[in-house]
mmCIF file of C-alpha atoms in Angstrom:
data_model
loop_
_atom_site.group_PDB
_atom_site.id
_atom_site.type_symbol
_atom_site.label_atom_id
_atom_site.label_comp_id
_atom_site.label_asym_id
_atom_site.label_seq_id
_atom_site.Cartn_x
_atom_site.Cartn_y
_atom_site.Cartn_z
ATOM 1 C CA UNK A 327 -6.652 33.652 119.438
ATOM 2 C CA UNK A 328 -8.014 35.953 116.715
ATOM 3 C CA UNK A 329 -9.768 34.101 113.473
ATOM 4 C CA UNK A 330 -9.846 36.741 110.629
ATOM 5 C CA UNK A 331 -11.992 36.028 108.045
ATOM 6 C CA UNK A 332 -11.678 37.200 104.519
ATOM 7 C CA UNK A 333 -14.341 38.257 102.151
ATOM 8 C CA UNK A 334 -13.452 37.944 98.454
ATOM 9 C CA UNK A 335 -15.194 40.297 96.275
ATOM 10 C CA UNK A 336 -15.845 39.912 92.421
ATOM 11 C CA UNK A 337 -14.055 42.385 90.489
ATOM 12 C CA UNK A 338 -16.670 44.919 88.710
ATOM 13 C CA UNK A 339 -15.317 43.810 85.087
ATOM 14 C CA UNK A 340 -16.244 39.789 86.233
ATOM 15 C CA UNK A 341 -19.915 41.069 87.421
ATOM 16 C CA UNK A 342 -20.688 42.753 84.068
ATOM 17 C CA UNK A 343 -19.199 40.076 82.294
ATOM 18 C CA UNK A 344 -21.251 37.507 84.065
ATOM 19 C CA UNK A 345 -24.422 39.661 83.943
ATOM 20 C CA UNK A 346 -23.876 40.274 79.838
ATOM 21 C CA UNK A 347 -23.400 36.476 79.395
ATOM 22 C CA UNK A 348 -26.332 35.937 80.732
ATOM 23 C CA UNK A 349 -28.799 37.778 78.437
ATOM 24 C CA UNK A 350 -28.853 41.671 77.868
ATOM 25 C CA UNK A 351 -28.734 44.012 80.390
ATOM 26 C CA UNK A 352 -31.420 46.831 80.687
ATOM 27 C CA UNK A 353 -29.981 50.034 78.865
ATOM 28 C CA UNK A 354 -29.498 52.821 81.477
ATOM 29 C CA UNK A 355 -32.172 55.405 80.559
ATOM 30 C CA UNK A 356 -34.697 52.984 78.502
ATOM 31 C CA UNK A 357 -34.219 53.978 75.378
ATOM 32 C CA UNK A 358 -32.954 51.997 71.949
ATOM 33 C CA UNK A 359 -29.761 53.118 70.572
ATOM 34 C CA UNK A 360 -29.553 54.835 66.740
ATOM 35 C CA UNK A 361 -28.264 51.488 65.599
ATOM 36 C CA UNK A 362 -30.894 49.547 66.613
ATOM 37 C CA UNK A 363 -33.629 51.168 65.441
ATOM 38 C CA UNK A 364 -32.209 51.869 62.268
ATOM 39 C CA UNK A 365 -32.033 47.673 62.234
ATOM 40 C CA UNK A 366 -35.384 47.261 63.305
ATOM 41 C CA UNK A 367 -37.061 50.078 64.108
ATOM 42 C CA UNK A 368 -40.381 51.643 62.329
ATOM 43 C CA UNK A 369 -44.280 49.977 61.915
ATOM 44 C CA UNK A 370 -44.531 45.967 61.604
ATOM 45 C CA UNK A 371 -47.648 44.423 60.602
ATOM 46 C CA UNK A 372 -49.749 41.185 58.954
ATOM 47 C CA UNK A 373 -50.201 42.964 56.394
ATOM 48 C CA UNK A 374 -48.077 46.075 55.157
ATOM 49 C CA UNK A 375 -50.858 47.702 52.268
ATOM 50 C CA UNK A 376 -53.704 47.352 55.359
ATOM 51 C CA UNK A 377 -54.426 49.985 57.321
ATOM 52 C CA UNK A 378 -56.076 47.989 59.659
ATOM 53 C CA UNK A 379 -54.335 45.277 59.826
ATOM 54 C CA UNK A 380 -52.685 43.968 63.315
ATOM 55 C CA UNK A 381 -49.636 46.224 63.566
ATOM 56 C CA UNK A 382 -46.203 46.657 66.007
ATOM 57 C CA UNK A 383 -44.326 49.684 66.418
ATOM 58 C CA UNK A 384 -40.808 49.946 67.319
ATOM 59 C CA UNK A 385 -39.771 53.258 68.861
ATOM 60 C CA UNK A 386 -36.999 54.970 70.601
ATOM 61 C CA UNK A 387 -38.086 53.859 74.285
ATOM 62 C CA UNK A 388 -41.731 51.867 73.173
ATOM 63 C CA UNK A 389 -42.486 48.584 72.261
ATOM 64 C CA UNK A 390 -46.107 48.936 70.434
ATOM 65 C CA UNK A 391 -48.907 46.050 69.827
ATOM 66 C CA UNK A 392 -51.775 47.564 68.189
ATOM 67 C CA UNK A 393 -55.271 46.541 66.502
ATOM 68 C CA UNK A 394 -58.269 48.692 65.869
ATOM 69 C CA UNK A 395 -58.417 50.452 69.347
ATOM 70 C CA UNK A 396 -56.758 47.619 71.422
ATOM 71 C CA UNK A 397 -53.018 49.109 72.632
ATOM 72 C CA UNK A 398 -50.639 47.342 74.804
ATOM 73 C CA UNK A 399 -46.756 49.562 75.519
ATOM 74 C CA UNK A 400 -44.276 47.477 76.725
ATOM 75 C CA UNK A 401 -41.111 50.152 78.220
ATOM 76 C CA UNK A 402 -37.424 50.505 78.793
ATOM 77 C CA UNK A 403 -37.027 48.576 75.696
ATOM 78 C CA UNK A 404 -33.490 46.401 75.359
ATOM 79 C CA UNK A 405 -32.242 43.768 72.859
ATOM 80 C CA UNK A 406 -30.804 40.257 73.642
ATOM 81 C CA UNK A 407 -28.621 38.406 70.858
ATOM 82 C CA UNK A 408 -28.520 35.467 73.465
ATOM 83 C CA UNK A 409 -32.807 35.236 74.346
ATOM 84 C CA UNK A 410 -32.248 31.404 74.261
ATOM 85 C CA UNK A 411 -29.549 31.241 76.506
ATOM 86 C CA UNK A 412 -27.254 27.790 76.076
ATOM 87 C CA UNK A 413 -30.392 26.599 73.964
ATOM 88 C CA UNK A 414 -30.450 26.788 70.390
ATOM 89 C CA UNK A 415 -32.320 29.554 68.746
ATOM 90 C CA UNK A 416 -35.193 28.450 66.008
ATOM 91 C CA UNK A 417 -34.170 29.219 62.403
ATOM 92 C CA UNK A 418 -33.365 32.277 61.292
ATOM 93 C CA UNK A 419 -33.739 34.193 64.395
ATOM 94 C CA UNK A 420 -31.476 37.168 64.675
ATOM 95 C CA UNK A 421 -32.746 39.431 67.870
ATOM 96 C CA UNK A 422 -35.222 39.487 70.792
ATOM 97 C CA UNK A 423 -36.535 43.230 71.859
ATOM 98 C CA UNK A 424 -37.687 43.241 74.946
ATOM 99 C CA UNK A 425 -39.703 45.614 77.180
ATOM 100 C CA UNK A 426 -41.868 45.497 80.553
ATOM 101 C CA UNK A 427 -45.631 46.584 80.051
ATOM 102 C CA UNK A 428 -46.200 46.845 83.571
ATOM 103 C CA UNK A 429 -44.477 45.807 87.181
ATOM 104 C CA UNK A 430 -43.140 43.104 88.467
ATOM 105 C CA UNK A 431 -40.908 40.102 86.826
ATOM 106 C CA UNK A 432 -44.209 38.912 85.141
ATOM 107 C CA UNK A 433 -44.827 41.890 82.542
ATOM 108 C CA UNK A 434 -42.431 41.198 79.979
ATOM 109 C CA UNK A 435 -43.736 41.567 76.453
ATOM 110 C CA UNK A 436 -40.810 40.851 73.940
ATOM 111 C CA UNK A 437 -40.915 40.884 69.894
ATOM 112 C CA UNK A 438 -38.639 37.656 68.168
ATOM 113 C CA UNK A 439 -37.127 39.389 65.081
ATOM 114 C CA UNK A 440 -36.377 36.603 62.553
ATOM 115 C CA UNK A 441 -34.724 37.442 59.159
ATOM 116 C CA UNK A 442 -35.110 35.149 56.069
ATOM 117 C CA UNK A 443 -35.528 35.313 52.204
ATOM 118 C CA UNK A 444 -38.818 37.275 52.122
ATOM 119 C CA UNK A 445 -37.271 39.871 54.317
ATOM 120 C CA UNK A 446 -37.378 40.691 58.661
ATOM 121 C CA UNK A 447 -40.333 39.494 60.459
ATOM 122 C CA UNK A 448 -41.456 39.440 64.188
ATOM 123 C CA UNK A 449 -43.113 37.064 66.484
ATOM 124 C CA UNK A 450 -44.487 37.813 70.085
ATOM 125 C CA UNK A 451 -43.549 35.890 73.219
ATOM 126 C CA UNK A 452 -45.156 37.374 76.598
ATOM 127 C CA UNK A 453 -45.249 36.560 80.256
ATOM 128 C CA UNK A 454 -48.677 34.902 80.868
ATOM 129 C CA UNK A 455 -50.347 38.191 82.509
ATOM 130 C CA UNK A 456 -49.328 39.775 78.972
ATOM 131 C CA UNK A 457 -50.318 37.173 76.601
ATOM 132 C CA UNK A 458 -53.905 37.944 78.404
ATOM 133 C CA UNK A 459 -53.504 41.162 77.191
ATOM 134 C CA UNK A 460 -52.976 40.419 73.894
ATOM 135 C CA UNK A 461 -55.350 37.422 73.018
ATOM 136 C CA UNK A 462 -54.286 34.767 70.946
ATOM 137 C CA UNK A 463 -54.868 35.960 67.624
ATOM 138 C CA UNK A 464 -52.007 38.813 68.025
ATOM 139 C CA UNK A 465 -49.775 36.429 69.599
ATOM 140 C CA UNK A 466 -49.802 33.409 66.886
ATOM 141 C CA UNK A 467 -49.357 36.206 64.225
ATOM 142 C CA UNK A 468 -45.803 37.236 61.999
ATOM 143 C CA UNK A 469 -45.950 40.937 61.381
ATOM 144 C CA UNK A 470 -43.430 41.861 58.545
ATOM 145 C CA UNK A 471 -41.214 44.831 58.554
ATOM 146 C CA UNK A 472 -43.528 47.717 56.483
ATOM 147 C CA UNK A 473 -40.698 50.786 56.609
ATOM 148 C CA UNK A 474 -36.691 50.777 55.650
ATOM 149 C CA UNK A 475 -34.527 48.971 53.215
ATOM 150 C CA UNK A 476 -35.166 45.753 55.217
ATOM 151 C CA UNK A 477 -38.895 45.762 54.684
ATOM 152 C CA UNK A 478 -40.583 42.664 53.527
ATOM 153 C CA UNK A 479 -41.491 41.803 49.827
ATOM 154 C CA UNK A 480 -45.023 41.397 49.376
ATOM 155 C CA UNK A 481 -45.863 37.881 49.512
ATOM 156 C CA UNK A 482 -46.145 35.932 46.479
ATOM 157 C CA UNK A 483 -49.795 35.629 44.551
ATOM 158 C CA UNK A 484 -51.357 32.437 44.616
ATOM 159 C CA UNK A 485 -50.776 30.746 41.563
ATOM 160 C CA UNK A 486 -54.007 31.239 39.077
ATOM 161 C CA UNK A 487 -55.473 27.184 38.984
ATOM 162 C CA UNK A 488 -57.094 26.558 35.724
ATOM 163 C CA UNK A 489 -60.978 26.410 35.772
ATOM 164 C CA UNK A 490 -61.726 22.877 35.001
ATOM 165 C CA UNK A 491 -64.013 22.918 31.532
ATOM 166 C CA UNK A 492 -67.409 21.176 31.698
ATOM 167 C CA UNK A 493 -68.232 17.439 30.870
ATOM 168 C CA UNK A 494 -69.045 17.514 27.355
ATOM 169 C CA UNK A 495 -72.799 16.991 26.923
ATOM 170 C CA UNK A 496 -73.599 13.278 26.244
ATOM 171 C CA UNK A 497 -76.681 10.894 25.993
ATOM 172 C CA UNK A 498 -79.915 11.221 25.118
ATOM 173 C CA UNK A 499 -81.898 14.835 24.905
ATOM 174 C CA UNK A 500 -85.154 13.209 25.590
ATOM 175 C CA UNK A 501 -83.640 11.475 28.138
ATOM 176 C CA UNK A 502 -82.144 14.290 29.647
ATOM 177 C CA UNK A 503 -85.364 16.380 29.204
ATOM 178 C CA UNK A 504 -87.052 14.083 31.714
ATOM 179 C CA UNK A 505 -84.214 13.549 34.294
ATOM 180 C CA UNK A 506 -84.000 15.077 37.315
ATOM 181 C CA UNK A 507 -81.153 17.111 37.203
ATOM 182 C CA UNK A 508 -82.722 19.414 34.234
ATOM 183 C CA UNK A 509 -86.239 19.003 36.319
ATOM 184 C CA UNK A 510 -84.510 20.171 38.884
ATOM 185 C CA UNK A 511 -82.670 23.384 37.541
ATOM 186 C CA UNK A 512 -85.826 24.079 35.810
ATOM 187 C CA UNK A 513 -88.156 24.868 38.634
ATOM 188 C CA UNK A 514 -85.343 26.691 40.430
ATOM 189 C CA UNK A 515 -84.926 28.564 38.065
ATOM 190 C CA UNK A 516 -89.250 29.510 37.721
ATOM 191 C CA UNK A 517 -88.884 30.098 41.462
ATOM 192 C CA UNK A 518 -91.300 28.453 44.251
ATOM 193 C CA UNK A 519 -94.399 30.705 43.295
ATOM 194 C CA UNK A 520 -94.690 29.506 39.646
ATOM 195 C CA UNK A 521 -97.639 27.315 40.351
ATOM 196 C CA UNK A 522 -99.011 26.824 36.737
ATOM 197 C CA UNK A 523 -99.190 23.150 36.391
ATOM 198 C CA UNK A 524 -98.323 22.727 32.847
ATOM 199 C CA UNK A 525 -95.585 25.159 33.060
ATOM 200 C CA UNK A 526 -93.826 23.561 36.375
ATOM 201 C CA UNK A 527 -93.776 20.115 35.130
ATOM 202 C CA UNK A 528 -93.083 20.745 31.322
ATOM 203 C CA UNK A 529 -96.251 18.775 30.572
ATOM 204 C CA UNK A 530 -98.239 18.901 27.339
ATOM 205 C CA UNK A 531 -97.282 18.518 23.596
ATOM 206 C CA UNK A 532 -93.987 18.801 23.331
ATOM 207 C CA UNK A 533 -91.275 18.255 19.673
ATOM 208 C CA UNK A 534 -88.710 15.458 20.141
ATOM 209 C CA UNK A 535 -85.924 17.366 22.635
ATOM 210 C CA UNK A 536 -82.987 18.098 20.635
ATOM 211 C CA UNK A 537 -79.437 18.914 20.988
ATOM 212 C CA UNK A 538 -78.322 22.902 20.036
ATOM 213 C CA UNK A 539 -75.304 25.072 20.259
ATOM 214 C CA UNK A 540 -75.612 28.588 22.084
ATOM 215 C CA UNK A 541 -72.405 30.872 21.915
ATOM 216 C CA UNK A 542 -70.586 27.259 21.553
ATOM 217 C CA UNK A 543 -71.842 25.435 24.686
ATOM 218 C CA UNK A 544 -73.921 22.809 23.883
ATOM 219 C CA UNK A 545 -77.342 23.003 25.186
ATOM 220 C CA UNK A 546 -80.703 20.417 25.583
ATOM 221 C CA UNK A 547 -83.471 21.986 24.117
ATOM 222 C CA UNK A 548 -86.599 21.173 25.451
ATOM 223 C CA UNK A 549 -90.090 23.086 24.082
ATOM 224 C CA UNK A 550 -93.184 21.826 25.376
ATOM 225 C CA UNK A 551 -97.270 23.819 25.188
ATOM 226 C CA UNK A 552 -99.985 23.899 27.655
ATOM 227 C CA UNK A 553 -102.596 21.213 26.430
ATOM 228 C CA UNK A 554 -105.068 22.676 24.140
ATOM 229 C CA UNK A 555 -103.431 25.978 23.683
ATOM 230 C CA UNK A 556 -100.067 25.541 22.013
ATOM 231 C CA UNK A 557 -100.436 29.036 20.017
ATOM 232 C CA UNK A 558 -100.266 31.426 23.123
ATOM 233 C CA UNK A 559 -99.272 28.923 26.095
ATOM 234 C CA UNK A 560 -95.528 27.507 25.486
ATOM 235 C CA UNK A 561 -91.999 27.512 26.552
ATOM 236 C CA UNK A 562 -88.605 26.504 25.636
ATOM 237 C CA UNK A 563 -85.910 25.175 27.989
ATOM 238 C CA UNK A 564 -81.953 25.074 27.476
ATOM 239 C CA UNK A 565 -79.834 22.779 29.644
ATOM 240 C CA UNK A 566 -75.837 23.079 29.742
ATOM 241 C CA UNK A 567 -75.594 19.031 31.227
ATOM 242 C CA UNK A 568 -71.840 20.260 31.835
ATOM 243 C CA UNK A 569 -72.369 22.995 34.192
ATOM 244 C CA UNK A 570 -76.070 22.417 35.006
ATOM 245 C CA UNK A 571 -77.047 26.337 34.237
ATOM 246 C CA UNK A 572 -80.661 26.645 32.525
ATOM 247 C CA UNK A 573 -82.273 29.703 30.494
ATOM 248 C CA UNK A 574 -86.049 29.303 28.970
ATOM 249 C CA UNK A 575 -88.395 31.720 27.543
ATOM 250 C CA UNK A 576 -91.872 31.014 28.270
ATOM 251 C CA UNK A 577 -94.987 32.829 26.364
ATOM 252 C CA UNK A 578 -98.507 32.910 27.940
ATOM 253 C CA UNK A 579 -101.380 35.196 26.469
ATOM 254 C CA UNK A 580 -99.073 36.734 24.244
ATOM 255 C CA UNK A 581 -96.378 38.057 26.913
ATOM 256 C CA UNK A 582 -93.118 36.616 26.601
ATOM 257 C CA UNK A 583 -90.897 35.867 30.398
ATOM 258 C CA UNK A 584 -87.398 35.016 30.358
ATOM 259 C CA UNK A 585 -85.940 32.244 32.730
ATOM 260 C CA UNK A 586 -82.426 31.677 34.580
ATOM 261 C CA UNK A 587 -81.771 35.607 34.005
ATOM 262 C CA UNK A 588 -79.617 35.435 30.632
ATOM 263 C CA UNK A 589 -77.695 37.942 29.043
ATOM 264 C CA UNK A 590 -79.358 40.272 26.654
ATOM 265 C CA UNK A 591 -77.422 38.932 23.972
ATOM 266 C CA UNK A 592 -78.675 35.088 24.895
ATOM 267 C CA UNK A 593 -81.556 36.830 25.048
ATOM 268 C CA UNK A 594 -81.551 37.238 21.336
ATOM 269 C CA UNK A 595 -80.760 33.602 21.292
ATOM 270 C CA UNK A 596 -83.473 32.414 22.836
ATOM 271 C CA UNK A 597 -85.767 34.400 20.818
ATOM 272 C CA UNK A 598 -84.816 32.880 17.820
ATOM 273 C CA UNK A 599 -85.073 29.319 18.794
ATOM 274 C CA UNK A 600 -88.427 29.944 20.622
ATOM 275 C CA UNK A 601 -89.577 31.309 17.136
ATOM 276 C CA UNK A 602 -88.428 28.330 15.376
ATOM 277 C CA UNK A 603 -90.670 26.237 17.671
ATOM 278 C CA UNK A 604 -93.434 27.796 18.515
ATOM 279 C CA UNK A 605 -93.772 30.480 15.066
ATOM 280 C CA UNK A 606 -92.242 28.802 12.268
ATOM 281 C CA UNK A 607 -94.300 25.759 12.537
ATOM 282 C CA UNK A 608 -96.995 27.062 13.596
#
């Protein structure tokens, strides 16, 4: 007795069916259709108004990562509506163009396109050979769409936050003459090689410090004389308690120095008060 056995073969329409369902298949000749790139193709990057910046390129049969002189090409680029298979996509995503930077089923290099209210943006996702290639600072990226209609708005500026004003100057001047945080601000401001005793430690005959107002900031003002030589050996000192910056003009042998580097017109300023201490009264 004969046995005949019968092969069943799947129709051509079922096999492309099956094959479609299953992703996207690989375009013919490697290239991206007109309708595609006019969806997505053009220059992608962190930032659009940099140069520099980490950048992709989406060409006719090119997939392009690209920073400074690093350069990866995937090829035969194709898109795939279904990357995710029967999983959910994440939010927003619309397309997955895929490419092959080198041989073998470990090479693929795809870019996530992902559409929201700012405008299109990309993500990478890489066989591990690839991701190697690309280090992880290009892969944990978004590069926004730079050219077309589609292109991303620039992202929104950081909202200004309001400089918080200074602690309004309280307590005591002589007090705060002789603390530490004006003793402190004081010789920073002289500088390590100021080693004149009497200048350093604000020692000698000194007026009762006092409180003054400089341009509207309220200021400590300390004047104080080398022992013995008040006429050509003194100094004043202005303290801001709030923000803890210090100016002083010192005289010694009839040159004047200015401290904590103020403006020419504090300058002025500082004249006048060292006058009223050290010239007016004396």
């Amino acid at each position: 007795m004969t046995t005949t056995i019968f092969k069943k073969t799947l129709p051509a329409t079922l096999l492309l069916a099956a094959l479609c369902s299953a992703g996207a298949a690989w375009s013919k000749d490697g290239v991206l259709p007109p309708e595609t790139l006019a969806l997505y193709g053009g220059r992608w990057s962190t930032d659009c108004a940099n140069a520099a910046a980490p950048a992709l390129q989406v060409l006719e049969d090119t997939l392009v990562v690209q920073r400074g002189k690093r350069r990866i090409v995937g090829r035969q680029p194709d898109t795939a509506h279904s990357f995710f298979g029967n999983q959910p996509p994440p939010p927003n995503f619309d397309v997955a163009l895929m490419s092959r930077v080198g041989k073998g089923d470990d090479a693929m290099m795809n870019f996530l396109v992902f559409r929201d209210a700012r405008g299109q943006s990309i993500t990478l996702k890489a066989d591990k050979p690839v991701v190697g290639q690309l280090g992880p600072e290009l892969m944990k990226s978004r590069y926004w769409r730079c050219d077309g209609p589609a292109r991303a708005a620039a992202p929104p500026a950081e909202p200004a936050v309001a400089a918080k004003p200074p602690a309004p100057a309280t307590g005591s001047p002589a007090a705060l003459a002789r603390g530490p945080a004006m003793d402190k601000a004081w010789r920073a401001a002289l500088g390590t090689r100021e080693n004149d005793r009497w200048l350093v430690r604000r020692e000698g005959p000194a007026p009762e410090p006092q409180w003054v107002t400089v341009d509207g900031t309220r200021y400590v003002l300390h004047a104080f004389c080398k022992p013995h030589d008040c006429y050509d050996h003194n100094a004043i000192a202005l303290y801001d308690q709030g923000s803890g910056r210090l100016y002083g003009l010192v005289q010694r042998n009839g040159r004047n120095q200015l401290v904590g580097s103020p403006s020419p017109q504090f300058a002025g300023q500082l004249d006048r008060l060292w006058r009223e201490q050290w010239r007016a009264k004396n």
